[in-house]
């Protein structure tokens, strides 16, 4: 079964600094990968997704992620964060060969952007 | 992408009672999913609901506790039965993107924040 590891439970950064949120998944077979953001007291919003093709994926709000098959990683990056990026970020994986579209989530990384 | 309306947005319930959560989608979708997010935790899939068939439950979740209905391609309900404080969580519904690869990628409802007292 698929599993997702988000290596950092909390990441504090200063405004305008770069940030990287790390995500590793368990399987080297073909997978779909996602990053979601959850603002306080809200649902989940899709930031970006990797299905196939270019390994560098650009998403909303200036975020991007790079798929690395050999390292089974899908790290999320932003070159300059804002206070408004403070939220919980979830990495998720889906197995397109498995016949279901269900997602397996990592435990989440709480990003706190300080002034 | 699909737009999901989920209600209620929050509720406070007495233990031993049941709550039904509704999920309405603005387009027809094959698969709908129900997730639970316990306080401070990640999301865990409860079940997959396909129209016209019984829901498929994940390990640790049973139909008697979380009955699901899927009467048509745009609507589903999840009932949390005989509630206890341990059921206090956020419950979210989501829909898949369908079989077209470009559409793959879930949309989530805004969630139902349930507190059982």
JSON list of C-alpha atoms in Angstrom, two decimals:
[
{"chain": "A", "resi": 1, "resn": "UNK", "atom": "CA", "xyz": [0.00, 0.00, 0.00]},
{"chain": "A", "resi": 2, "resn": "UNK", "atom": "CA", "xyz": [1.07, 3.51, -0.71]},
{"chain": "A", "resi": 3, "resn": "UNK", "atom": "CA", "xyz": [2.33, 5.74, 2.07]},
{"chain": "A", "resi": 4, "resn": "UNK", "atom": "CA", "xyz": [3.45, 9.35, 2.21]},
{"chain": "A", "resi": 5, "resn": "UNK", "atom": "CA", "xyz": [6.02, 10.85, 4.55]},
{"chain": "A", "resi": 6, "resn": "UNK", "atom": "CA", "xyz": [6.18, 14.55, 5.22]},
{"chain": "A", "resi": 7, "resn": "UNK", "atom": "CA", "xyz": [9.45, 14.95, 7.01]},
{"chain": "A", "resi": 8, "resn": "UNK", "atom": "CA", "xyz": [8.70, 18.19, 8.81]},
{"chain": "A", "resi": 9, "resn": "UNK", "atom": "CA", "xyz": [5.63, 18.61, 10.97]},
{"chain": "A", "resi": 10, "resn": "UNK", "atom": "CA", "xyz": [6.27, 22.33, 11.44]},
{"chain": "A", "resi": 11, "resn": "UNK", "atom": "CA", "xyz": [8.25, 24.84, 9.38]},
{"chain": "A", "resi": 12, "resn": "UNK", "atom": "CA", "xyz": [8.65, 28.41, 10.65]},
{"chain": "A", "resi": 13, "resn": "UNK", "atom": "CA", "xyz": [10.05, 30.96, 8.21]},
{"chain": "A", "resi": 14, "resn": "UNK", "atom": "CA", "xyz": [10.28, 34.70, 7.90]},
{"chain": "A", "resi": 15, "resn": "UNK", "atom": "CA", "xyz": [8.30, 36.64, 5.35]},
{"chain": "A", "resi": 16, "resn": "UNK", "atom": "CA", "xyz": [9.95, 36.87, 1.91]},
{"chain": "A", "resi": 17, "resn": "UNK", "atom": "CA", "xyz": [12.24, 33.92, 2.68]},
{"chain": "A", "resi": 18, "resn": "UNK", "atom": "CA", "xyz": [12.23, 30.82, 0.47]},
{"chain": "A", "resi": 19, "resn": "UNK", "atom": "CA", "xyz": [10.66, 27.63, 1.75]},
{"chain": "A", "resi": 20, "resn": "UNK", "atom": "CA", "xyz": [10.75, 23.95, 0.89]},
{"chain": "A", "resi": 21, "resn": "UNK", "atom": "CA", "xyz": [8.28, 21.43, 2.29]},
{"chain": "A", "resi": 22, "resn": "UNK", "atom": "CA", "xyz": [9.45, 17.87, 1.87]},
{"chain": "A", "resi": 23, "resn": "UNK", "atom": "CA", "xyz": [7.41, 14.89, 0.76]},
{"chain": "A", "resi": 24, "resn": "UNK", "atom": "CA", "xyz": [8.46, 11.32, 0.05]},
{"chain": "A", "resi": 25, "resn": "UNK", "atom": "CA", "xyz": [6.23, 8.48, -1.09]},
{"chain": "A", "resi": 26, "resn": "UNK", "atom": "CA", "xyz": [6.69, 4.78, -0.72]},
{"chain": "A", "resi": 27, "resn": "UNK", "atom": "CA", "xyz": [6.43, 3.27, -4.14]},
{"chain": "A", "resi": 28, "resn": "UNK", "atom": "CA", "xyz": [8.48, 3.66, -7.26]},
{"chain": "A", "resi": 29, "resn": "UNK", "atom": "CA", "xyz": [5.67, 2.53, -9.57]},
{"chain": "A", "resi": 30, "resn": "UNK", "atom": "CA", "xyz": [3.67, 5.04, -11.52]},
{"chain": "A", "resi": 31, "resn": "UNK", "atom": "CA", "xyz": [1.88, 7.43, -9.17]},
{"chain": "A", "resi": 32, "resn": "UNK", "atom": "CA", "xyz": [-0.03, 10.67, -9.23]},
{"chain": "A", "resi": 33, "resn": "UNK", "atom": "CA", "xyz": [1.10, 13.24, -6.68]},
{"chain": "A", "resi": 34, "resn": "UNK", "atom": "CA", "xyz": [-0.67, 16.21, -5.15]},
{"chain": "A", "resi": 35, "resn": "UNK", "atom": "CA", "xyz": [-0.12, 19.08, -2.77]},
{"chain": "A", "resi": 36, "resn": "UNK", "atom": "CA", "xyz": [-3.05, 20.59, -0.92]},
{"chain": "A", "resi": 37, "resn": "UNK", "atom": "CA", "xyz": [-3.29, 23.57, 1.39]},
{"chain": "A", "resi": 38, "resn": "UNK", "atom": "CA", "xyz": [-5.67, 23.94, 4.30]},
{"chain": "A", "resi": 39, "resn": "UNK", "atom": "CA", "xyz": [-6.14, 27.39, 5.79]},
{"chain": "A", "resi": 40, "resn": "UNK", "atom": "CA", "xyz": [-7.44, 27.58, 9.36]},
{"chain": "A", "resi": 41, "resn": "UNK", "atom": "CA", "xyz": [-11.04, 26.40, 9.64]},
{"chain": "A", "resi": 42, "resn": "UNK", "atom": "CA", "xyz": [-11.32, 25.74, 5.94]},
{"chain": "A", "resi": 43, "resn": "UNK", "atom": "CA", "xyz": [-11.41, 22.78, 3.57]},
{"chain": "A", "resi": 44, "resn": "UNK", "atom": "CA", "xyz": [-8.64, 21.60, 1.28]},
{"chain": "A", "resi": 45, "resn": "UNK", "atom": "CA", "xyz": [-7.53, 23.47, -1.79]},
{"chain": "A", "resi": 46, "resn": "UNK", "atom": "CA", "xyz": [-5.47, 21.87, -4.53]},
{"chain": "A", "resi": 47, "resn": "UNK", "atom": "CA", "xyz": [-2.14, 23.66, -4.99]},
{"chain": "A", "resi": 48, "resn": "UNK", "atom": "CA", "xyz": [-0.71, 21.54, -7.77]},
{"chain": "A", "resi": 49, "resn": "UNK", "atom": "CA", "xyz": [-0.54, 18.03, -9.13]},
{"chain": "A", "resi": 50, "resn": "UNK", "atom": "CA", "xyz": [1.82, 15.78, -11.04]},
{"chain": "A", "resi": 51, "resn": "UNK", "atom": "CA", "xyz": [0.27, 13.25, -13.38]},
{"chain": "A", "resi": 52, "resn": "UNK", "atom": "CA", "xyz": [2.94, 12.85, -16.06]},
{"chain": "A", "resi": 53, "resn": "UNK", "atom": "CA", "xyz": [5.27, 14.84, -18.27]},
{"chain": "A", "resi": 54, "resn": "UNK", "atom": "CA", "xyz": [7.50, 17.62, -17.00]},
{"chain": "A", "resi": 55, "resn": "UNK", "atom": "CA", "xyz": [8.88, 16.89, -13.58]},
{"chain": "A", "resi": 56, "resn": "UNK", "atom": "CA", "xyz": [8.62, 20.55, -12.54]},
{"chain": "A", "resi": 57, "resn": "UNK", "atom": "CA", "xyz": [5.03, 21.43, -11.78]},
{"chain": "A", "resi": 58, "resn": "UNK", "atom": "CA", "xyz": [3.81, 24.95, -11.20]},
{"chain": "A", "resi": 59, "resn": "UNK", "atom": "CA", "xyz": [0.76, 25.61, -9.10]},
{"chain": "A", "resi": 60, "resn": "UNK", "atom": "CA", "xyz": [-1.25, 28.42, -7.66]},
{"chain": "A", "resi": 61, "resn": "UNK", "atom": "CA", "xyz": [-0.01, 31.17, -5.36]},
{"chain": "A", "resi": 62, "resn": "UNK", "atom": "CA", "xyz": [3.56, 30.93, -6.69]},
{"chain": "A", "resi": 63, "resn": "UNK", "atom": "CA", "xyz": [4.19, 27.38, -5.49]},
{"chain": "A", "resi": 64, "resn": "UNK", "atom": "CA", "xyz": [5.97, 24.73, -7.50]},
{"chain": "A", "resi": 65, "resn": "UNK", "atom": "CA", "xyz": [7.04, 21.15, -6.92]},
{"chain": "A", "resi": 66, "resn": "UNK", "atom": "CA", "xyz": [9.53, 18.82, -8.49]},
{"chain": "A", "resi": 67, "resn": "UNK", "atom": "CA", "xyz": [8.87, 15.15, -9.06]},
{"chain": "A", "resi": 68, "resn": "UNK", "atom": "CA", "xyz": [11.95, 13.01, -8.54]},
{"chain": "A", "resi": 69, "resn": "UNK", "atom": "CA", "xyz": [11.26, 9.40, -9.38]},
{"chain": "A", "resi": 70, "resn": "UNK", "atom": "CA", "xyz": [14.65, 8.03, -8.32]},
{"chain": "A", "resi": 71, "resn": "UNK", "atom": "CA", "xyz": [14.31, 9.61, -4.88]},
{"chain": "A", "resi": 72, "resn": "UNK", "atom": "CA", "xyz": [10.54, 9.06, -4.71]},
{"chain": "A", "resi": 73, "resn": "UNK", "atom": "CA", "xyz": [10.12, 12.67, -3.68]},
{"chain": "A", "resi": 74, "resn": "UNK", "atom": "CA", "xyz": [7.78, 15.52, -4.51]},
{"chain": "A", "resi": 75, "resn": "UNK", "atom": "CA", "xyz": [9.02, 18.55, -2.58]},
{"chain": "A", "resi": 76, "resn": "UNK", "atom": "CA", "xyz": [7.06, 21.79, -2.58]},
{"chain": "A", "resi": 77, "resn": "UNK", "atom": "CA", "xyz": [8.86, 25.12, -2.94]},
{"chain": "A", "resi": 78, "resn": "UNK", "atom": "CA", "xyz": [8.16, 28.80, -2.98]},
{"chain": "A", "resi": 79, "resn": "UNK", "atom": "CA", "xyz": [10.91, 31.37, -3.54]},
{"chain": "A", "resi": 80, "resn": "UNK", "atom": "CA", "xyz": [9.39, 34.07, -1.35]},
{"chain": "A", "resi": 81, "resn": "UNK", "atom": "CA", "xyz": [6.61, 33.46, 1.15]},
{"chain": "A", "resi": 82, "resn": "UNK", "atom": "CA", "xyz": [3.96, 35.81, 2.47]},
{"chain": "A", "resi": 83, "resn": "UNK", "atom": "CA", "xyz": [2.18, 35.98, 5.78]},
{"chain": "A", "resi": 84, "resn": "UNK", "atom": "CA", "xyz": [-0.91, 34.71, 3.98]},
{"chain": "A", "resi": 85, "resn": "UNK", "atom": "CA", "xyz": [0.86, 31.43, 3.18]},
{"chain": "A", "resi": 86, "resn": "UNK", "atom": "CA", "xyz": [0.55, 30.42, 6.81]},
{"chain": "A", "resi": 87, "resn": "UNK", "atom": "CA", "xyz": [-1.44, 27.18, 6.64]},
{"chain": "A", "resi": 88, "resn": "UNK", "atom": "CA", "xyz": [-1.20, 23.40, 6.78]},
{"chain": "A", "resi": 89, "resn": "UNK", "atom": "CA", "xyz": [0.14, 21.69, 3.69]},
{"chain": "A", "resi": 90, "resn": "UNK", "atom": "CA", "xyz": [-0.62, 18.10, 2.78]},
{"chain": "A", "resi": 91, "resn": "UNK", "atom": "CA", "xyz": [1.12, 15.89, 0.27]},
{"chain": "A", "resi": 92, "resn": "UNK", "atom": "CA", "xyz": [-0.96, 13.07, -1.20]},
{"chain": "A", "resi": 93, "resn": "UNK", "atom": "CA", "xyz": [-0.47, 10.18, -3.58]},
{"chain": "A", "resi": 94, "resn": "UNK", "atom": "CA", "xyz": [-2.80, 8.18, -5.76]},
{"chain": "A", "resi": 95, "resn": "UNK", "atom": "CA", "xyz": [-2.15, 4.95, -7.62]},
{"chain": "A", "resi": 96, "resn": "UNK", "atom": "CA", "xyz": [-3.62, 5.23, -11.11]},
{"chain": "A", "resi": 97, "resn": "UNK", "atom": "CA", "xyz": [-3.13, 1.53, -11.68]},
{"chain": "A", "resi": 98, "resn": "UNK", "atom": "CA", "xyz": [-5.12, 0.57, -8.64]},
{"chain": "A", "resi": 99, "resn": "UNK", "atom": "CA", "xyz": [-8.52, 1.19, -10.17]},
{"chain": "A", "resi": 100, "resn": "UNK", "atom": "CA", "xyz": [-9.52, 3.75, -7.59]},
{"chain": "A", "resi": 101, "resn": "UNK", "atom": "CA", "xyz": [-8.97, 7.46, -7.33]},
{"chain": "A", "resi": 102, "resn": "UNK", "atom": "CA", "xyz": [-8.56, 7.44, -3.58]},
{"chain": "A", "resi": 103, "resn": "UNK", "atom": "CA", "xyz": [-5.81, 9.51, -2.04]},
{"chain": "A", "resi": 104, "resn": "UNK", "atom": "CA", "xyz": [-3.34, 8.64, 0.68]},
{"chain": "A", "resi": 105, "resn": "UNK", "atom": "CA", "xyz": [-2.25, 11.70, 2.64]},
{"chain": "A", "resi": 106, "resn": "UNK", "atom": "CA", "xyz": [0.86, 12.56, 4.55]},
{"chain": "A", "resi": 107, "resn": "UNK", "atom": "CA", "xyz": [0.55, 13.85, 8.10]},
{"chain": "A", "resi": 108, "resn": "UNK", "atom": "CA", "xyz": [0.87, 17.44, 7.01]},
{"chain": "A", "resi": 109, "resn": "UNK", "atom": "CA", "xyz": [3.34, 20.28, 7.50]},
{"chain": "A", "resi": 110, "resn": "UNK", "atom": "CA", "xyz": [2.31, 23.40, 9.32]},
{"chain": "A", "resi": 111, "resn": "UNK", "atom": "CA", "xyz": [3.93, 26.40, 7.68]},
{"chain": "A", "resi": 112, "resn": "UNK", "atom": "CA", "xyz": [4.12, 29.52, 9.82]},
{"chain": "A", "resi": 113, "resn": "UNK", "atom": "CA", "xyz": [5.30, 32.70, 8.15]},
{"chain": "A", "resi": 114, "resn": "UNK", "atom": "CA", "xyz": [6.51, 35.31, 10.62]},
{"chain": "A", "resi": 115, "resn": "UNK", "atom": "CA", "xyz": [6.90, 39.03, 9.92]},
{"chain": "B", "resi": 1, "resn": "UNK", "atom": "CA", "xyz": [-13.25, 21.53, -11.65]},
{"chain": "B", "resi": 2, "resn": "UNK", "atom": "CA", "xyz": [-16.36, 20.57, -9.75]},
{"chain": "B", "resi": 3, "resn": "UNK", "atom": "CA", "xyz": [-17.86, 22.75, -7.03]},
{"chain": "B", "resi": 4, "resn": "UNK", "atom": "CA", "xyz": [-18.99, 20.97, -3.87]},
{"chain": "B", "resi": 5, "resn": "UNK", "atom": "CA", "xyz": [-21.48, 22.19, -1.34]},
{"chain": "B", "resi": 6, "resn": "UNK", "atom": "CA", "xyz": [-21.26, 20.42, 1.99]},
{"chain": "B", "resi": 7, "resn": "UNK", "atom": "CA", "xyz": [-23.55, 20.93, 4.94]},
{"chain": "B", "resi": 8, "resn": "UNK", "atom": "CA", "xyz": [-23.81, 21.45, 7.76]},
{"chain": "B", "resi": 9, "resn": "UNK", "atom": "CA", "xyz": [-20.55, 23.34, 8.10]},
{"chain": "B", "resi": 10, "resn": "UNK", "atom": "CA", "xyz": [-20.43, 22.58, 11.80]},
{"chain": "B", "resi": 11, "resn": "UNK", "atom": "CA", "xyz": [-22.52, 20.99, 14.49]},
{"chain": "B", "resi": 12, "resn": "UNK", "atom": "CA", "xyz": [-22.41, 20.14, 18.16]},
{"chain": "B", "resi": 13, "resn": "UNK", "atom": "CA", "xyz": [-24.18, 16.88, 18.94]},
{"chain": "B", "resi": 14, "resn": "UNK", "atom": "CA", "xyz": [-25.03, 14.84, 22.00]},
{"chain": "B", "resi": 15, "resn": "UNK", "atom": "CA", "xyz": [-23.41, 11.47, 22.38]},
{"chain": "B", "resi": 16, "resn": "UNK", "atom": "CA", "xyz": [-25.56, 8.59, 21.24]},
{"chain": "B", "resi": 17, "resn": "UNK", "atom": "CA", "xyz": [-27.25, 10.59, 18.51]},
{"chain": "B", "resi": 18, "resn": "UNK", "atom": "CA", "xyz": [-26.64, 10.55, 14.75]},
{"chain": "B", "resi": 19, "resn": "UNK", "atom": "CA", "xyz": [-25.75, 13.26, 12.26]},
{"chain": "B", "resi": 20, "resn": "UNK", "atom": "CA", "xyz": [-26.20, 13.15, 8.50]},
{"chain": "B", "resi": 21, "resn": "UNK", "atom": "CA", "xyz": [-23.83, 15.19, 6.37]},
{"chain": "B", "resi": 22, "resn": "UNK", "atom": "CA", "xyz": [-24.80, 16.14, 2.84]},
{"chain": "B", "resi": 23, "resn": "UNK", "atom": "CA", "xyz": [-22.56, 16.64, -0.15]},
{"chain": "B", "resi": 24, "resn": "UNK", "atom": "CA", "xyz": [-23.90, 18.20, -3.36]},
{"chain": "B", "resi": 25, "resn": "UNK", "atom": "CA", "xyz": [-21.80, 18.50, -6.52]},
{"chain": "B", "resi": 26, "resn": "UNK", "atom": "CA", "xyz": [-22.53, 20.85, -9.41]},
{"chain": "B", "resi": 27, "resn": "UNK", "atom": "CA", "xyz": [-21.74, 18.21, -12.03]},
{"chain": "B", "resi": 28, "resn": "UNK", "atom": "CA", "xyz": [-22.12, 14.48, -12.44]},
{"chain": "B", "resi": 29, "resn": "UNK", "atom": "CA", "xyz": [-19.25, 12.47, -10.99]},
{"chain": "B", "resi": 30, "resn": "UNK", "atom": "CA", "xyz": [-18.63, 8.77, -10.83]},
{"chain": "B", "resi": 31, "resn": "UNK", "atom": "CA", "xyz": [-16.79, 8.55, -7.55]},
{"chain": "B", "resi": 32, "resn": "UNK", "atom": "CA", "xyz": [-17.35, 10.43, -4.34]},
{"chain": "B", "resi": 33, "resn": "UNK", "atom": "CA", "xyz": [-15.17, 10.01, -1.30]},
{"chain": "B", "resi": 34, "resn": "UNK", "atom": "CA", "xyz": [-15.65, 10.65, 2.39]},
{"chain": "B", "resi": 35, "resn": "UNK", "atom": "CA", "xyz": [-12.65, 11.52, 4.57]},
{"chain": "B", "resi": 36, "resn": "UNK", "atom": "CA", "xyz": [-12.21, 12.11, 8.27]},
{"chain": "B", "resi": 37, "resn": "UNK", "atom": "CA", "xyz": [-9.71, 14.53, 9.76]},
{"chain": "B", "resi": 38, "resn": "UNK", "atom": "CA", "xyz": [-9.32, 14.07, 13.48]},
{"chain": "B", "resi": 39, "resn": "UNK", "atom": "CA", "xyz": [-8.04, 17.04, 15.52]},
{"chain": "B", "resi": 40, "resn": "UNK", "atom": "CA", "xyz": [-4.49, 17.89, 14.57]},
{"chain": "B", "resi": 41, "resn": "UNK", "atom": "CA", "xyz": [-4.29, 14.92, 12.21]},
{"chain": "B", "resi": 42, "resn": "UNK", "atom": "CA", "xyz": [-4.18, 14.22, 8.52]},
{"chain": "B", "resi": 43, "resn": "UNK", "atom": "CA", "xyz": [-7.03, 12.97, 6.39]},
{"chain": "B", "resi": 44, "resn": "UNK", "atom": "CA", "xyz": [-8.11, 9.35, 6.40]},
{"chain": "B", "resi": 45, "resn": "UNK", "atom": "CA", "xyz": [-10.41, 7.86, 3.80]},
{"chain": "B", "resi": 46, "resn": "UNK", "atom": "CA", "xyz": [-13.62, 6.44, 5.26]},
{"chain": "B", "resi": 47, "resn": "UNK", "atom": "CA", "xyz": [-15.23, 5.09, 2.13]},
{"chain": "B", "resi": 48, "resn": "UNK", "atom": "CA", "xyz": [-15.72, 5.42, -1.61]},
{"chain": "B", "resi": 49, "resn": "UNK", "atom": "CA", "xyz": [-19.27, 5.94, -2.81]},
{"chain": "B", "resi": 50, "resn": "UNK", "atom": "CA", "xyz": [-20.24, 4.97, -6.33]},
{"chain": "B", "resi": 51, "resn": "UNK", "atom": "CA", "xyz": [-23.71, 5.61, -7.64]},
{"chain": "B", "resi": 52, "resn": "UNK", "atom": "CA", "xyz": [-25.83, 2.50, -7.84]},
{"chain": "B", "resi": 53, "resn": "UNK", "atom": "CA", "xyz": [-23.64, 0.29, -5.68]},
{"chain": "B", "resi": 54, "resn": "UNK", "atom": "CA", "xyz": [-22.73, -0.21, -2.07]},
{"chain": "B", "resi": 55, "resn": "UNK", "atom": "CA", "xyz": [-20.03, 2.02, -0.68]},
{"chain": "B", "resi": 56, "resn": "UNK", "atom": "CA", "xyz": [-16.59, 0.52, -0.24]},
{"chain": "B", "resi": 57, "resn": "UNK", "atom": "CA", "xyz": [-15.23, 1.03, 3.26]},
{"chain": "B", "resi": 58, "resn": "UNK", "atom": "CA", "xyz": [-11.61, 1.28, 4.29]},
{"chain": "B", "resi": 59, "resn": "UNK", "atom": "CA", "xyz": [-10.13, -0.80, 7.06]},
{"chain": "B", "resi": 60, "resn": "UNK", "atom": "CA", "xyz": [-11.35, 0.38, 10.44]},
{"chain": "B", "resi": 61, "resn": "UNK", "atom": "CA", "xyz": [-14.62, 1.84, 9.17]},
{"chain": "B", "resi": 62, "resn": "UNK", "atom": "CA", "xyz": [-17.91, -0.05, 9.03]},
{"chain": "B", "resi": 63, "resn": "UNK", "atom": "CA", "xyz": [-21.25, 0.56, 7.42]},
{"chain": "B", "resi": 64, "resn": "UNK", "atom": "CA", "xyz": [-23.19, 0.39, 10.68]},
{"chain": "B", "resi": 65, "resn": "UNK", "atom": "CA", "xyz": [-21.22, 3.30, 12.06]},
{"chain": "B", "resi": 66, "resn": "UNK", "atom": "CA", "xyz": [-20.90, 5.34, 8.86]},
{"chain": "B", "resi": 67, "resn": "UNK", "atom": "CA", "xyz": [-23.77, 4.51, 6.51]},
{"chain": "B", "resi": 68, "resn": "UNK", "atom": "CA", "xyz": [-23.48, 6.23, 3.14]},
{"chain": "B", "resi": 69, "resn": "UNK", "atom": "CA", "xyz": [-26.07, 6.93, 0.50]},
{"chain": "B", "resi": 70, "resn": "UNK", "atom": "CA", "xyz": [-25.41, 7.77, -3.14]},
{"chain": "B", "resi": 71, "resn": "UNK", "atom": "CA", "xyz": [-28.80, 8.16, -4.81]},
{"chain": "B", "resi": 72, "resn": "UNK", "atom": "CA", "xyz": [-27.54, 9.90, -7.96]},
{"chain": "B", "resi": 73, "resn": "UNK", "atom": "CA", "xyz": [-24.41, 11.20, -9.67]},
{"chain": "B", "resi": 74, "resn": "UNK", "atom": "CA", "xyz": [-24.42, 14.59, -7.91]},
{"chain": "B", "resi": 75, "resn": "UNK", "atom": "CA", "xyz": [-25.31, 13.82, -4.29]},
{"chain": "B", "resi": 76, "resn": "UNK", "atom": "CA", "xyz": [-24.16, 11.74, -1.35]},
{"chain": "B", "resi": 77, "resn": "UNK", "atom": "CA", "xyz": [-24.72, 11.62, 2.39]},
{"chain": "B", "resi": 78, "resn": "UNK", "atom": "CA", "xyz": [-22.61, 10.30, 5.24]},
{"chain": "B", "resi": 79, "resn": "UNK", "atom": "CA", "xyz": [-24.23, 9.51, 8.58]},
{"chain": "B", "resi": 80, "resn": "UNK", "atom": "CA", "xyz": [-22.20, 9.32, 11.75]},
{"chain": "B", "resi": 81, "resn": "UNK", "atom": "CA", "xyz": [-24.21, 7.00, 13.97]},
{"chain": "B", "resi": 82, "resn": "UNK", "atom": "CA", "xyz": [-24.38, 6.55, 17.72]},
{"chain": "B", "resi": 83, "resn": "UNK", "atom": "CA", "xyz": [-21.80, 9.25, 18.20]},
{"chain": "B", "resi": 84, "resn": "UNK", "atom": "CA", "xyz": [-19.19, 9.40, 20.92]},
{"chain": "B", "resi": 85, "resn": "UNK", "atom": "CA", "xyz": [-16.66, 12.13, 21.69]},
{"chain": "B", "resi": 86, "resn": "UNK", "atom": "CA", "xyz": [-14.09, 10.17, 19.68]},
{"chain": "B", "resi": 87, "resn": "UNK", "atom": "CA", "xyz": [-16.10, 10.98, 16.56]},
{"chain": "B", "resi": 88, "resn": "UNK", "atom": "CA", "xyz": [-15.32, 14.67, 16.95]},
{"chain": "B", "resi": 89, "resn": "UNK", "atom": "CA", "xyz": [-13.57, 15.45, 13.69]},
{"chain": "B", "resi": 90, "resn": "UNK", "atom": "CA", "xyz": [-13.83, 17.29, 10.44]},
{"chain": "B", "resi": 91, "resn": "UNK", "atom": "CA", "xyz": [-15.60, 15.23, 7.80]},
{"chain": "B", "resi": 92, "resn": "UNK", "atom": "CA", "xyz": [-14.91, 16.09, 4.17]},
{"chain": "B", "resi": 93, "resn": "UNK", "atom": "CA", "xyz": [-16.35, 14.86, 0.94]},
{"chain": "B", "resi": 94, "resn": "UNK", "atom": "CA", "xyz": [-14.45, 14.96, -2.30]},
{"chain": "B", "resi": 95, "resn": "UNK", "atom": "CA", "xyz": [-14.89, 13.98, -5.90]},
{"chain": "B", "resi": 96, "resn": "UNK", "atom": "CA", "xyz": [-12.46, 12.53, -8.37]},
{"chain": "B", "resi": 97, "resn": "UNK", "atom": "CA", "xyz": [-11.68, 14.06, -11.68]},
{"chain": "B", "resi": 98, "resn": "UNK", "atom": "CA", "xyz": [-12.97, 11.24, -13.77]},
{"chain": "B", "resi": 99, "resn": "UNK", "atom": "CA", "xyz": [-11.19, 9.05, -16.23]},
{"chain": "B", "resi": 100, "resn": "UNK", "atom": "CA", "xyz": [-9.62, 11.82, -18.27]},
{"chain": "B", "resi": 101, "resn": "UNK", "atom": "CA", "xyz": [-6.05, 12.32, -17.03]},
{"chain": "B", "resi": 102, "resn": "UNK", "atom": "CA", "xyz": [-6.24, 16.05, -17.37]},
{"chain": "B", "resi": 103, "resn": "UNK", "atom": "CA", "xyz": [-9.16, 16.14, -14.99]},
{"chain": "B", "resi": 104, "resn": "UNK", "atom": "CA", "xyz": [-7.52, 14.01, -12.35]},
{"chain": "B", "resi": 105, "resn": "UNK", "atom": "CA", "xyz": [-7.28, 15.75, -9.05]},
{"chain": "B", "resi": 106, "resn": "UNK", "atom": "CA", "xyz": [-9.76, 16.03, -6.33]},
{"chain": "B", "resi": 107, "resn": "UNK", "atom": "CA", "xyz": [-12.02, 18.80, -5.29]},
{"chain": "B", "resi": 108, "resn": "UNK", "atom": "CA", "xyz": [-12.95, 18.90, -1.63]},
{"chain": "B", "resi": 109, "resn": "UNK", "atom": "CA", "xyz": [-15.94, 20.28, 0.13]},
{"chain": "B", "resi": 110, "resn": "UNK", "atom": "CA", "xyz": [-15.37, 22.83, 2.87]},
{"chain": "B", "resi": 111, "resn": "UNK", "atom": "CA", "xyz": [-15.93, 20.18, 5.50]},
{"chain": "B", "resi": 112, "resn": "UNK", "atom": "CA", "xyz": [-18.23, 19.56, 8.45]},
{"chain": "B", "resi": 113, "resn": "UNK", "atom": "CA", "xyz": [-16.71, 20.29, 11.83]},
{"chain": "B", "resi": 114, "resn": "UNK", "atom": "CA", "xyz": [-18.39, 17.91, 14.28]},
{"chain": "B", "resi": 115, "resn": "UNK", "atom": "CA", "xyz": [-18.11, 18.16, 18.04]},
{"chain": "B", "resi": 116, "resn": "UNK", "atom": "CA", "xyz": [-19.68, 15.44, 20.16]},
{"chain": "B", "resi": 117, "resn": "UNK", "atom": "CA", "xyz": [-20.38, 16.29, 23.78]}
]
